[in-house]
Amino acid sequence: MSDQVRIATVTLNPAIDQTIFIPNFQAGKVNRVSRAQSNAGGKGVNVASFLADFGFDISVTGFLGAENPHLFERLFSQKQIEDCFVRIAGLTRTGIKIINDVTQETTDINFPGETPNAENVRTLFQAIEMLAADCQWFVLAGSIPAGVDPNIYADLIEAITRKGRAVALDTSGESLRRAIGRTPSLIKPNIHELEELTGTPLTTQAEVLQAAQRLLDGGIECVIISMGADGAIFMTAQERILATPPSVPVLSTVGAGDAMVSGMVAGRIRQLPLAECARLATAFSLSAISRVEAGLPDMATLNTFKEQVVITTL
Ligand SMILES: Nc1ncnc2c1ncn2[C@@H]1O[C@H](COP(=O)(O)OP(=O)(O)OP(=O)(O)O)[C@@H](O)[C@H]1O
Ligand SMILES: [Mg+2]
């Protein structure tokens, strides 16, 4: 299956996710690794992976360290993803996760990323301009590297929407605040990111709906507020839908949000009604949290998850 539509994802701050299993890990002691695994990561890379598995033609761009691109290049060739990443001097950062499966504790060690220079940023904008010729949708996801202008998402959205292309944005903090005025087509803050954006705690559903409505009033077509195990609210100017997932064993919460963005973009491209988009997006998230491997499971498993999602009109 290959949809005619091509999608580009943009990852400004990718990371290599290195997971190390050390039973009885102790800081300040000699520790022995029982198992380790490294994956190409970063939110836009994860989205590309989900959407490629679903059958879309995908291009990826952003900034990638020239010294260690191999894991990324292998993933892109395995999934037939077109690699348009701008190579920058130095290493893509690594995020080390030490899992002590005896105490169930996780220790995170995050390296800083490299800062792209002004020339790298110009090259990225050129890559985006080129991609806008073929890609109907862009997904901008994740944090921005230290030292990069916090307006970069706002500027990218302007460049992409000027070409008449749609943008889904999944980021947080200052870069989200500065970008929403440029009206991306779709955003998916989680509840904490929405609280940070509005500057107030959102304790009732009415408060959440009101905050999301203000974003719609600003011109964003579709707002999704995700709330972890409580599901997500999907809103357009016409409709408000709550999608509640079944309770499932959680193997990894990494990428639940990325999966939801992927499923939602897939649903919008297929022009599904909002309730069906919500069902598909939630099934993508369930796939992410119930497996350790990146990407989507087989379609039968995905369909089983879809059937288990409860849709409520608000
Ligand atoms: N424990 C869970 N059980 C069932 N579904 C879950 C659970 N956690 C997350 N989900 C599903 O995944 C969706 C997105 O999760 P969440 O709100 O945690 O995203 P996020 O905070 O953006 O995650 P990310 O860390 O990937 O950015 C939820 O709306 C829900 O459908
Ligand atoms: Mg998120």
Coordinates of C-alpha atoms and ligand atoms in Angstrom, one line a residue:
M1 CA 0.0 0.0 0.0
S2 CA 1.4 3.4 -0.9
D3 CA -0.6 6.5 -0.5
Q4 CA 0.0 9.2 -3.2
V5 CA 0.6 11.7 -0.4
R6 CA 4.2 12.3 0.7
I7 CA 4.9 13.5 4.2
A8 CA 8.0 15.2 5.6
T9 CA 9.0 15.2 9.2
V10 CA 11.4 17.7 10.7
T11 CA 13.6 16.8 13.7
L12 CA 15.9 19.7 14.8
N13 CA 17.3 17.9 17.8
P14 CA 17.4 14.1 17.2
A15 CA 19.1 11.7 19.6
I16 CA 20.4 8.2 19.8
D17 CA 18.4 6.4 22.4
Q18 CA 20.8 4.0 24.2
T19 CA 19.0 1.6 26.6
I20 CA 21.3 -0.2 29.0
F21 CA 20.1 -3.0 31.4
I22 CA 22.1 -3.2 34.6
P23 CA 20.5 -5.4 37.3
N24 CA 21.2 -3.7 40.7
F25 CA 22.8 -0.6 39.2
Q26 CA 24.6 1.5 41.8
A27 CA 26.2 4.9 41.2
G28 CA 29.8 5.0 42.4
K29 CA 30.3 1.2 41.9
V30 CA 31.5 -1.1 39.1
N31 CA 28.4 -2.1 37.2
R32 CA 28.0 -4.9 34.6
V33 CA 25.7 -4.5 31.6
S34 CA 23.4 -7.5 30.9
R35 CA 21.9 -6.2 27.7
A36 CA 22.1 -2.9 25.7
Q37 CA 20.4 -1.5 22.7
S38 CA 20.8 1.7 20.6
N39 CA 18.1 3.2 18.4
A40 CA 17.9 6.2 16.2
G41 CA 15.4 8.5 18.0
G42 CA 14.0 12.0 18.2
K43 CA 10.3 12.8 17.9
G44 CA 10.2 13.5 14.1
V45 CA 12.3 10.4 13.4
N46 CA 9.8 8.3 15.5
V47 CA 6.8 9.9 13.5
A48 CA 8.6 9.1 10.2
S49 CA 9.0 5.5 11.4
F50 CA 5.3 5.1 12.3
L51 CA 4.0 6.7 9.1
A52 CA 6.4 4.7 6.9
D53 CA 5.2 1.5 8.5
F54 CA 1.6 2.6 7.8
G55 CA 2.4 2.9 4.1
F56 CA 3.1 6.5 3.4
D57 CA 6.1 7.9 1.4
I58 CA 8.2 9.8 3.9
S59 CA 11.1 12.3 3.7
V60 CA 13.0 13.4 6.8
T61 CA 15.0 16.5 7.5
G62 CA 16.5 18.4 10.5
F63 CA 20.0 18.4 11.8
L64 CA 22.2 15.3 12.2
G65 CA 25.7 15.1 13.5
A66 CA 28.1 14.1 10.7
E67 CA 30.2 11.9 13.0
N68 CA 27.6 9.3 13.9
P69 CA 24.8 9.2 11.4
H70 CA 24.9 5.4 10.9
L71 CA 22.0 4.2 13.0
F72 CA 19.8 6.8 11.4
E73 CA 21.0 6.0 7.9
R74 CA 20.3 2.3 8.6
L75 CA 16.7 3.0 9.8
F76 CA 16.0 5.3 6.8
S77 CA 17.2 2.7 4.3
Q78 CA 15.3 -0.1 6.1
K79 CA 12.1 1.8 5.9
Q80 CA 12.7 3.5 2.6
I81 CA 12.6 6.9 4.1
E82 CA 14.2 9.7 2.0
D83 CA 17.1 11.2 4.0
C84 CA 17.2 15.0 3.6
F85 CA 18.9 15.7 7.0
V86 CA 21.4 18.5 7.1
R87 CA 24.7 17.1 8.4
I88 CA 26.3 19.3 11.0
A89 CA 29.8 19.1 12.5
G90 CA 30.1 16.8 15.5
L91 CA 28.0 14.1 17.1
T92 CA 24.2 13.7 17.4
R93 CA 23.5 13.6 21.1
T94 CA 23.0 10.4 23.0
G95 CA 20.4 9.8 25.7
I96 CA 21.4 6.9 27.9
K97 CA 18.7 5.1 29.9
I98 CA 20.0 2.8 32.5
I99 CA 17.3 0.3 33.5
N100 CA 17.7 -1.6 36.7
D101 CA 15.1 -4.3 36.2
V102 CA 15.5 -5.5 39.8
T103 CA 14.3 -2.2 41.4
Q104 CA 12.4 -1.0 38.3
E105 CA 14.3 2.3 38.5
T106 CA 15.5 4.2 35.4
T107 CA 18.5 6.5 35.4
D108 CA 18.7 9.0 32.5
I109 CA 22.0 10.5 31.3
N110 CA 21.6 13.1 28.6
F111 CA 24.4 14.5 26.5
P112 CA 24.0 18.0 25.1
G113 CA 23.5 18.2 21.4
E114 CA 25.6 20.2 18.9
T115 CA 24.5 23.7 17.9
P116 CA 23.9 24.1 14.1
N117 CA 25.6 27.2 12.7
A118 CA 23.9 29.9 10.6
E119 CA 24.9 28.2 7.4
N120 CA 23.3 24.9 8.6
V121 CA 20.1 26.8 9.4
R122 CA 20.0 28.3 5.9
T123 CA 20.6 24.9 4.4
L124 CA 17.7 23.5 6.4
F125 CA 15.3 26.2 5.1
Q126 CA 16.4 25.4 1.5
A127 CA 15.8 21.7 2.2
I128 CA 12.3 22.6 3.4
E129 CA 11.6 24.7 0.4
M130 CA 12.5 21.8 -1.9
L131 CA 10.5 19.3 0.1
A132 CA 7.4 21.6 -0.1
A133 CA 7.3 20.9 -3.8
D134 CA 6.3 17.2 -3.2
C135 CA 5.2 16.9 0.5
Q136 CA 1.6 17.8 1.3
W137 CA 2.1 17.5 5.1
F138 CA 5.0 18.5 7.4
V139 CA 5.3 17.2 11.0
L140 CA 7.6 19.4 13.1
A141 CA 8.3 17.6 16.4
G142 CA 10.5 17.8 19.4
S143 CA 12.8 20.3 21.2
I144 CA 15.1 22.8 19.5
P145 CA 18.9 22.5 20.0
A146 CA 20.6 24.9 22.4
G147 CA 21.7 28.1 20.7
V148 CA 19.1 28.0 17.9
D149 CA 16.7 30.9 17.6
P150 CA 13.5 30.0 19.5
N151 CA 11.5 31.5 16.6
I152 CA 12.7 28.7 14.3
Y153 CA 9.4 26.7 14.4
A154 CA 7.4 29.9 13.8
D155 CA 9.7 30.7 10.8
L156 CA 9.5 27.2 9.4
I157 CA 5.7 27.1 9.7
E158 CA 5.5 30.4 7.8
A159 CA 7.8 29.1 5.1
I160 CA 5.7 25.8 4.8
T161 CA 2.2 27.4 4.9
R162 CA 3.3 30.0 2.4
K163 CA 3.6 27.1 0.0
G164 CA 0.1 25.9 0.8
R165 CA 1.3 22.9 2.8
A166 CA -0.2 21.6 6.1
V167 CA 1.8 21.5 9.3
A168 CA 1.4 19.4 12.5
L169 CA 3.5 20.7 15.4
D170 CA 4.4 18.8 18.5
T171 CA 6.7 20.8 20.8
S172 CA 6.6 22.5 24.2
G173 CA 7.6 25.6 26.2
E174 CA 8.8 28.7 24.5
S175 CA 9.1 27.2 21.0
L176 CA 5.4 26.2 21.1
R177 CA 4.4 29.6 22.5
R178 CA 6.1 31.4 19.6
A179 CA 4.9 29.1 16.9
I180 CA 1.1 29.0 17.6
G181 CA 0.6 32.5 16.3
R182 CA 1.6 31.2 12.8
T183 CA -1.4 28.8 13.0
P184 CA -0.1 25.3 12.3
S185 CA -2.9 23.1 11.0
L186 CA -2.7 20.7 14.0
I187 CA -1.1 20.7 17.4
K188 CA -0.9 18.0 20.1
P189 CA 0.2 19.4 23.4
N190 CA -0.2 17.1 26.4
I191 CA -2.1 18.5 29.4
H192 CA 1.1 19.7 31.1
E193 CA 2.3 21.5 27.9
L194 CA -1.2 23.1 27.6
E195 CA -1.0 24.3 31.3
E196 CA 2.4 25.7 30.6
L197 CA 1.1 27.5 27.6
T198 CA -2.0 29.0 29.3
G199 CA 0.0 29.7 32.5
T200 CA -2.8 28.2 34.6
P201 CA -3.6 24.7 36.1
L202 CA -6.3 23.0 34.1
T203 CA -8.1 20.8 36.6
T204 CA -11.6 20.3 35.1
Q205 CA -12.6 19.1 31.6
A206 CA -14.4 22.4 31.1
E207 CA -11.1 24.3 31.7
V208 CA -9.2 22.1 29.2
L209 CA -11.9 22.5 26.6
Q210 CA -11.9 26.3 27.1
A211 CA -8.1 26.5 26.7
A212 CA -8.2 24.3 23.5
Q213 CA -11.1 26.4 22.1
R214 CA -9.0 29.6 22.4
L215 CA -6.3 27.9 20.2
L216 CA -9.0 27.0 17.7
D217 CA -10.3 30.5 17.8
G218 CA -6.7 31.6 16.9
G219 CA -7.1 29.7 13.6
I220 CA -5.6 26.3 14.3
E221 CA -7.8 23.7 12.6
C222 CA -7.3 20.8 14.9
V223 CA -6.2 20.7 18.6
I224 CA -5.5 17.5 20.4
I225 CA -4.9 17.5 24.2
S226 CA -3.4 14.2 25.3
M227 CA -3.7 13.1 28.9
G228 CA -1.7 9.9 29.3
A229 CA -3.8 6.9 30.4
D230 CA -6.9 9.1 30.5
G231 CA -6.8 9.4 26.7
A232 CA -7.1 12.5 24.6
I233 CA -9.5 15.2 23.5
F234 CA -9.7 15.9 19.8
M235 CA -11.2 19.2 18.8
T236 CA -12.0 21.1 15.6
A237 CA -14.2 24.2 15.2
Q238 CA -17.2 21.8 14.7
E239 CA -16.5 18.8 16.9
R240 CA -15.2 17.7 20.3
I241 CA -14.3 14.1 20.9
L242 CA -12.8 12.2 23.8
A243 CA -11.0 9.0 22.9
T244 CA -10.4 6.8 25.9
P245 CA -7.9 3.9 25.6
P246 CA -8.5 0.5 27.2
S247 CA -6.2 -0.3 30.1
V248 CA -3.2 -2.1 28.8
P249 CA 0.1 -3.3 30.2
V250 CA 2.6 -0.6 29.6
L251 CA 6.0 -1.8 28.3
S252 CA 7.3 1.6 27.3
T253 CA 5.7 5.0 27.4
V254 CA 8.4 6.4 25.1
G255 CA 6.8 7.7 21.9
A256 CA 3.1 7.5 22.9
G257 CA 2.7 11.1 21.9
D258 CA 4.7 10.7 18.7
A259 CA 2.5 7.7 17.8
M260 CA -0.7 9.8 18.4
V261 CA 0.5 12.6 16.1
S262 CA 1.4 10.0 13.4
G263 CA -2.0 8.4 13.6
M264 CA -3.8 11.7 13.5
V265 CA -1.9 13.0 10.5
A266 CA -2.6 9.6 8.7
G267 CA -6.3 10.0 9.5
R268 CA -6.5 13.6 8.3
I269 CA -4.7 12.7 5.1
R270 CA -7.2 9.9 4.5
Q271 CA -10.0 12.4 5.2
L272 CA -11.5 10.3 8.0
P273 CA -14.2 11.8 10.2
L274 CA -12.7 13.2 13.4
A275 CA -14.0 10.3 15.5
E276 CA -12.2 7.8 13.2
C277 CA -9.0 10.0 13.3
A278 CA -9.2 9.8 17.1
R279 CA -9.7 6.1 17.1
L280 CA -6.7 5.6 14.7
A281 CA -4.4 8.0 16.6
T282 CA -5.2 6.2 19.9
A283 CA -4.6 2.8 18.4
F284 CA -1.2 4.1 17.2
S285 CA -0.4 5.2 20.7
L286 CA -1.5 1.8 22.2
S287 CA 0.8 0.1 19.7
A288 CA 3.7 2.3 21.0
I289 CA 3.2 1.7 24.7
S290 CA 2.5 -2.1 24.4
R291 CA 5.8 -2.8 22.6
V292 CA 9.5 -2.0 23.0
E293 CA 10.4 -2.0 19.3
A294 CA 10.0 1.2 17.4
G295 CA 7.3 1.5 14.7
L296 CA 3.9 -0.1 14.2
P297 CA 2.8 -3.7 14.8
D298 CA 1.0 -5.6 12.1
M299 CA -2.4 -4.2 10.8
A300 CA -4.4 -6.9 12.6
T301 CA -3.0 -5.9 16.0
L302 CA -3.6 -2.2 15.1
N303 CA -7.2 -3.0 14.2
T304 CA -7.7 -4.8 17.5
F305 CA -6.5 -1.7 19.3
K306 CA -8.8 0.4 17.2
E307 CA -11.9 -1.6 18.3
Q308 CA -10.9 -1.2 22.0
V309 CA -10.9 2.6 21.9
V310 CA -14.0 4.2 23.4
I311 CA -15.2 7.4 21.6
T312 CA -17.4 9.9 23.4
T313 CA -18.8 13.1 21.9
L314 CA -18.4 16.0 24.3
Ligands
LIG1 N1 -0.7 4.3 30.4 C1 -1.4 4.4 29.2 N2 -2.4 3.6 29.0 C2 -3.2 3.7 27.9 N3 -2.9 4.6 26.9 C3 -2.0 5.5 27.1 C4 -1.1 5.5 28.3 N4 -0.2 6.5 28.2 C5 -0.5 7.1 27.1 N5 -1.5 6.5 26.4 C6 -2.1 6.9 25.1 O1 -1.1 7.7 24.4 C7 -1.6 9.0 24.2 C8 -0.5 10.0 24.3 O2 0.1 9.9 25.6 P1 0.6 11.2 26.4 O3 -0.5 12.1 26.8 O4 1.4 10.6 27.5 O5 1.6 11.9 25.3 P2 2.9 12.7 25.5 O6 3.0 13.2 27.0 O7 2.9 13.7 24.5 O8 4.0 11.6 25.3 P3 5.5 11.8 24.7 O9 6.4 11.5 25.9 O10 5.6 10.7 23.6 O11 5.7 13.2 24.2 C9 -2.7 9.2 25.2 O12 -3.7 10.2 24.8 C10 -3.3 7.8 25.3 O13 -4.2 7.6 24.2
MG2 MG 4.6 14.7 23.7

